[in-house]
Coordinates of C-alpha atoms in Angstrom, one line a residue:
X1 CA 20.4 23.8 21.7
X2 CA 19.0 26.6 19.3
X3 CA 15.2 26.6 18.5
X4 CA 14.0 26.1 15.1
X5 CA 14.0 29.3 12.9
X6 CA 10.4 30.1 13.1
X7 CA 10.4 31.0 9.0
X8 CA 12.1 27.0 8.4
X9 CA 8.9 25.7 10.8
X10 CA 6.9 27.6 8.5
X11 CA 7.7 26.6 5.4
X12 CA 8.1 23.0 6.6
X13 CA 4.3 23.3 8.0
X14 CA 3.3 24.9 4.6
X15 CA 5.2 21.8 3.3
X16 CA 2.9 19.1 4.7
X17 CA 0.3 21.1 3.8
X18 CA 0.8 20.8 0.6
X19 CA 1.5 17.2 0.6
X20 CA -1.7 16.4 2.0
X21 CA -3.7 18.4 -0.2
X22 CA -2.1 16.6 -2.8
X23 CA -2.6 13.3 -1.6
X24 CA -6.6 14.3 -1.1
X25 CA -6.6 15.2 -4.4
X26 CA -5.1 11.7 -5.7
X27 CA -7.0 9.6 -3.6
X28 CA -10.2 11.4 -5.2
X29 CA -9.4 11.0 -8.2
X30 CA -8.0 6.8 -7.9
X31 CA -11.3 6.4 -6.5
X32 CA -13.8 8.4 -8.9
X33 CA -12.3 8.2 -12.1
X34 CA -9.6 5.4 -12.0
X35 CA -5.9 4.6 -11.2
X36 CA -4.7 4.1 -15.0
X37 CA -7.3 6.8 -16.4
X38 CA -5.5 9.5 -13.6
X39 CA -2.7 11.6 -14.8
X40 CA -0.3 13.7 -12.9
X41 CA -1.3 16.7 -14.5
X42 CA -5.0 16.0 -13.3
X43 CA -3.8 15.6 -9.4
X44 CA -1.9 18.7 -9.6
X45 CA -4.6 20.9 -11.4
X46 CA -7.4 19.3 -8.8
X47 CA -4.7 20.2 -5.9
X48 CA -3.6 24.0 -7.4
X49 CA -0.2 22.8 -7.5
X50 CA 2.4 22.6 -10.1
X51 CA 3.3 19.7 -11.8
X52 CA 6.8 19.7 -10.2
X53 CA 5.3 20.0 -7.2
X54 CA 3.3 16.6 -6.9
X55 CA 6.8 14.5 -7.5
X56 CA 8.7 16.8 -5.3
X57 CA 6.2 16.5 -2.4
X58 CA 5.1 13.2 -2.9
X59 CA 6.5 11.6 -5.9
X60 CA 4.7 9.7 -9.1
X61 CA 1.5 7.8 -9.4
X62 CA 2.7 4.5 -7.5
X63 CA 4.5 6.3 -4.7
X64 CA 0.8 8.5 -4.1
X65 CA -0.9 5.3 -4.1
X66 CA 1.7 3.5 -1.8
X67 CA 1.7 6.7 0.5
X68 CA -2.3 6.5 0.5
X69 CA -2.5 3.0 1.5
X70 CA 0.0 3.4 4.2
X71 CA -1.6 6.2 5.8
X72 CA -4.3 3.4 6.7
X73 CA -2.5 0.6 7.5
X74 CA 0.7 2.4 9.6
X75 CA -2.2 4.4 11.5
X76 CA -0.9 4.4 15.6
X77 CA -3.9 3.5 17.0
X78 CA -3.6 0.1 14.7
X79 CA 0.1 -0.2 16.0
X80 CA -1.5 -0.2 19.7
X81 CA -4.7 -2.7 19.0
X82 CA -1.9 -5.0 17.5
X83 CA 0.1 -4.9 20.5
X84 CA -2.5 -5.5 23.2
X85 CA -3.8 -8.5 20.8
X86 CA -0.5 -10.2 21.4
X87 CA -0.8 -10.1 25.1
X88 CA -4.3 -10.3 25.9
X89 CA -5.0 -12.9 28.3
X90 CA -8.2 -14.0 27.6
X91 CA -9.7 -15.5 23.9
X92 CA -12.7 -13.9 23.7
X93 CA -11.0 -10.6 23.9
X94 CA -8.4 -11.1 21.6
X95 CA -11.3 -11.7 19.6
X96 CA -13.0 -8.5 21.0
X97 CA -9.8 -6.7 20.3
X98 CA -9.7 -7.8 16.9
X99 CA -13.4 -7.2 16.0
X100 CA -12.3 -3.3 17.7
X101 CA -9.1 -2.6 15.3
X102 CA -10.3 -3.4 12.1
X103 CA -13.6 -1.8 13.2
X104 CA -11.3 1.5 13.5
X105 CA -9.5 0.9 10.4
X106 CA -12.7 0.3 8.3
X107 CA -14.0 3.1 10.0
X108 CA -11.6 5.8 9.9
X109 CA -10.1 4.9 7.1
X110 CA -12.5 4.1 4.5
X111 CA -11.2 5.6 1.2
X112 CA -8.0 4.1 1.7
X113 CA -9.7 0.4 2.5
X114 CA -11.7 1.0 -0.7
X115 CA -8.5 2.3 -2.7
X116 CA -6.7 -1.2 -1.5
X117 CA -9.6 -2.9 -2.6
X118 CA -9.9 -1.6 -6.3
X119 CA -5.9 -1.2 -6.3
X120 CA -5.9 -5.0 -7.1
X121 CA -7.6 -4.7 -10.2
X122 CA -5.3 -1.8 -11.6
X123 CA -1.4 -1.7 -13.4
X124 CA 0.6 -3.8 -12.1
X125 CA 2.4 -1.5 -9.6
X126 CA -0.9 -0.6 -8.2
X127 CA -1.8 -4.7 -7.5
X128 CA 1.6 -4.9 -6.1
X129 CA 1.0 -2.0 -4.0
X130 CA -2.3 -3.7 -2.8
X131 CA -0.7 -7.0 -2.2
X132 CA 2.1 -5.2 -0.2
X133 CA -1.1 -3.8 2.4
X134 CA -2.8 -6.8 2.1
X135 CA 0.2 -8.8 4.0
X136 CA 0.7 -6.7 6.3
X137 CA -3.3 -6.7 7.5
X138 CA -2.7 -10.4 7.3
X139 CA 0.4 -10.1 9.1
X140 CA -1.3 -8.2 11.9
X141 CA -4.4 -10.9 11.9
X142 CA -1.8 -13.2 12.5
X143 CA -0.8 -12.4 15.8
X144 CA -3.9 -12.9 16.9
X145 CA -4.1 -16.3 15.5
X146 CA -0.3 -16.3 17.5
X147 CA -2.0 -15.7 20.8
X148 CA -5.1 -17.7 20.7
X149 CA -2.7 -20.8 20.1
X150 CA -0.7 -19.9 23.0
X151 CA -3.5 -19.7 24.7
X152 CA -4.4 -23.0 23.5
X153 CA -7.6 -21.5 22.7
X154 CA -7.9 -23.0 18.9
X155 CA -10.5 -25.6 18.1
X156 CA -8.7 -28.9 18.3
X157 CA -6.7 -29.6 14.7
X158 CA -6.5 -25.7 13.7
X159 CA -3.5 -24.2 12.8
X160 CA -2.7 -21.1 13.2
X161 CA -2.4 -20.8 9.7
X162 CA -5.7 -22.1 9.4
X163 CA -7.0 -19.7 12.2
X164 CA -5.3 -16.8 10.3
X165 CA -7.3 -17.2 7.5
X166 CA -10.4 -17.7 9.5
X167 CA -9.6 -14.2 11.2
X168 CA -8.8 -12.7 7.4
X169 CA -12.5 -14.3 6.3
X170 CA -14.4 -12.4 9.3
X171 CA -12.2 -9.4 9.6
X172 CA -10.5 -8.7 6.3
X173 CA -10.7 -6.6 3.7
X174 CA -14.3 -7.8 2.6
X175 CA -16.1 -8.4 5.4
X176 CA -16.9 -5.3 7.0
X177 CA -18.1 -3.0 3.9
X178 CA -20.3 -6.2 2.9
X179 CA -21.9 -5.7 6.5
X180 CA -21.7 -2.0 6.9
X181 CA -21.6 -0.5 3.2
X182 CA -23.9 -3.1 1.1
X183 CA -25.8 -4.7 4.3
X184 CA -27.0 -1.6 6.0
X185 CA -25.4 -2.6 9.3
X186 CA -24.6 0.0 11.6
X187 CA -20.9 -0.9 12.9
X188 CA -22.0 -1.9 16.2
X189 CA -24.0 -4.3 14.9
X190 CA -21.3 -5.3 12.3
X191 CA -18.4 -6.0 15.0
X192 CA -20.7 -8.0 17.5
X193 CA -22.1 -10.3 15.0
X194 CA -18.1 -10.4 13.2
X195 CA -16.4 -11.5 16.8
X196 CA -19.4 -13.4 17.6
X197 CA -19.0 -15.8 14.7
X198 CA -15.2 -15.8 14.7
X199 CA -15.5 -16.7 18.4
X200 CA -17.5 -20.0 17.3
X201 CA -15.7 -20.7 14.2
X202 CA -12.1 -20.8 16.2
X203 CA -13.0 -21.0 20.0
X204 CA -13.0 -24.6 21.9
X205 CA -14.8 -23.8 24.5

């Protein structure tokens, strides 16, 4: 097996550079001045790049916004928290589990949360975008309302579609920057008071 040319591992480094200056530049401009208002021309002269350079590294305005978003919601660590929700043992710490991913996601990935937030009110590709994200949160909510049924954890007459939604109502896309962002909450507080009241709202016992 030959190693990689060290020029190619260069240019491909220098490659994902630019890419992610470019999508810093976009997400910085969706947020301050607007999805519609935001032109190609704008993320390029903001990012030093050509023109051609944004759709050949990334592509147009929905694929930057789709990228964006993704980048939050494909993150590993989310991936991992999802898995050991599934086959957690014990309610309260799928609960506890719960309360920790989407603590992380709000957390470390803020702009994006608050670009799927305003992404709903944009063009149409943009709220499609959004809705896209917004399932698969849901999705991953989900399989915690999954495993506290076959745990047979749920409040007698829940569903799991039911409990899904509670989980969405405490842990979704509004709850935490109400707490953290509008409240003054510190996140500690924010995700012991969040699992807390989920735990009575969906817990019989």
């Amino acid at each position: 097996m030959t190693a990689a040319h060290p020029r190619a591992s260069r240019r491909q480094e220098s490659a994902e550079q630019t890419r992610q200056l470019i999508l810093e530049s976009a997400q910085h401009l969706f947020l301050a001045q607007g999805y519609a208002t935001t032109t190609i021309n704008d993320i390029a002269a903001r990012a030093r790049v050509a023109v051609a350079t944004v759709y050949t590294s990334v592509g147009g305005k929905p694929t930057l916004l789709r990228a964006l978003i993704e980048a939050g919601v494909n993150d590993p660590e989310t991936t991992r928290n999802v898995a050991a929700v599934a086959v957690a043992t014990d309610p309260r710490e799928v609960l506890r589990l719960i309360g920790a991913g989407t603590r992380y996601g709000h957390q470390n990935h803020h702009q994006q949360v608050a670009l799927m937030k305003a992404a709903a009110g944009m063009t149409p590709s943009a709220a499609t975008v959004a809705r896209d994200a917004a399932a698969a949160y849901r999705q991953a909510l989900r399989v915690g309302a999954v495993r506290l049924d076959e745990l047979s954890a749920l409040r007698p007459g829940l569903t799991v579609e039911q409990a899904t939604q509670v989980l969405w109502f405490y842990f979704g896309l509004h709850s935490w920057p109400q707490l953290v962002d509008e409240g003054g909450w510190s996140y500690d507080e924010a995700e012991r008071w969040l699992v807390e009241r989920a735990a009575e709202a969906l817990l019989n016992s």
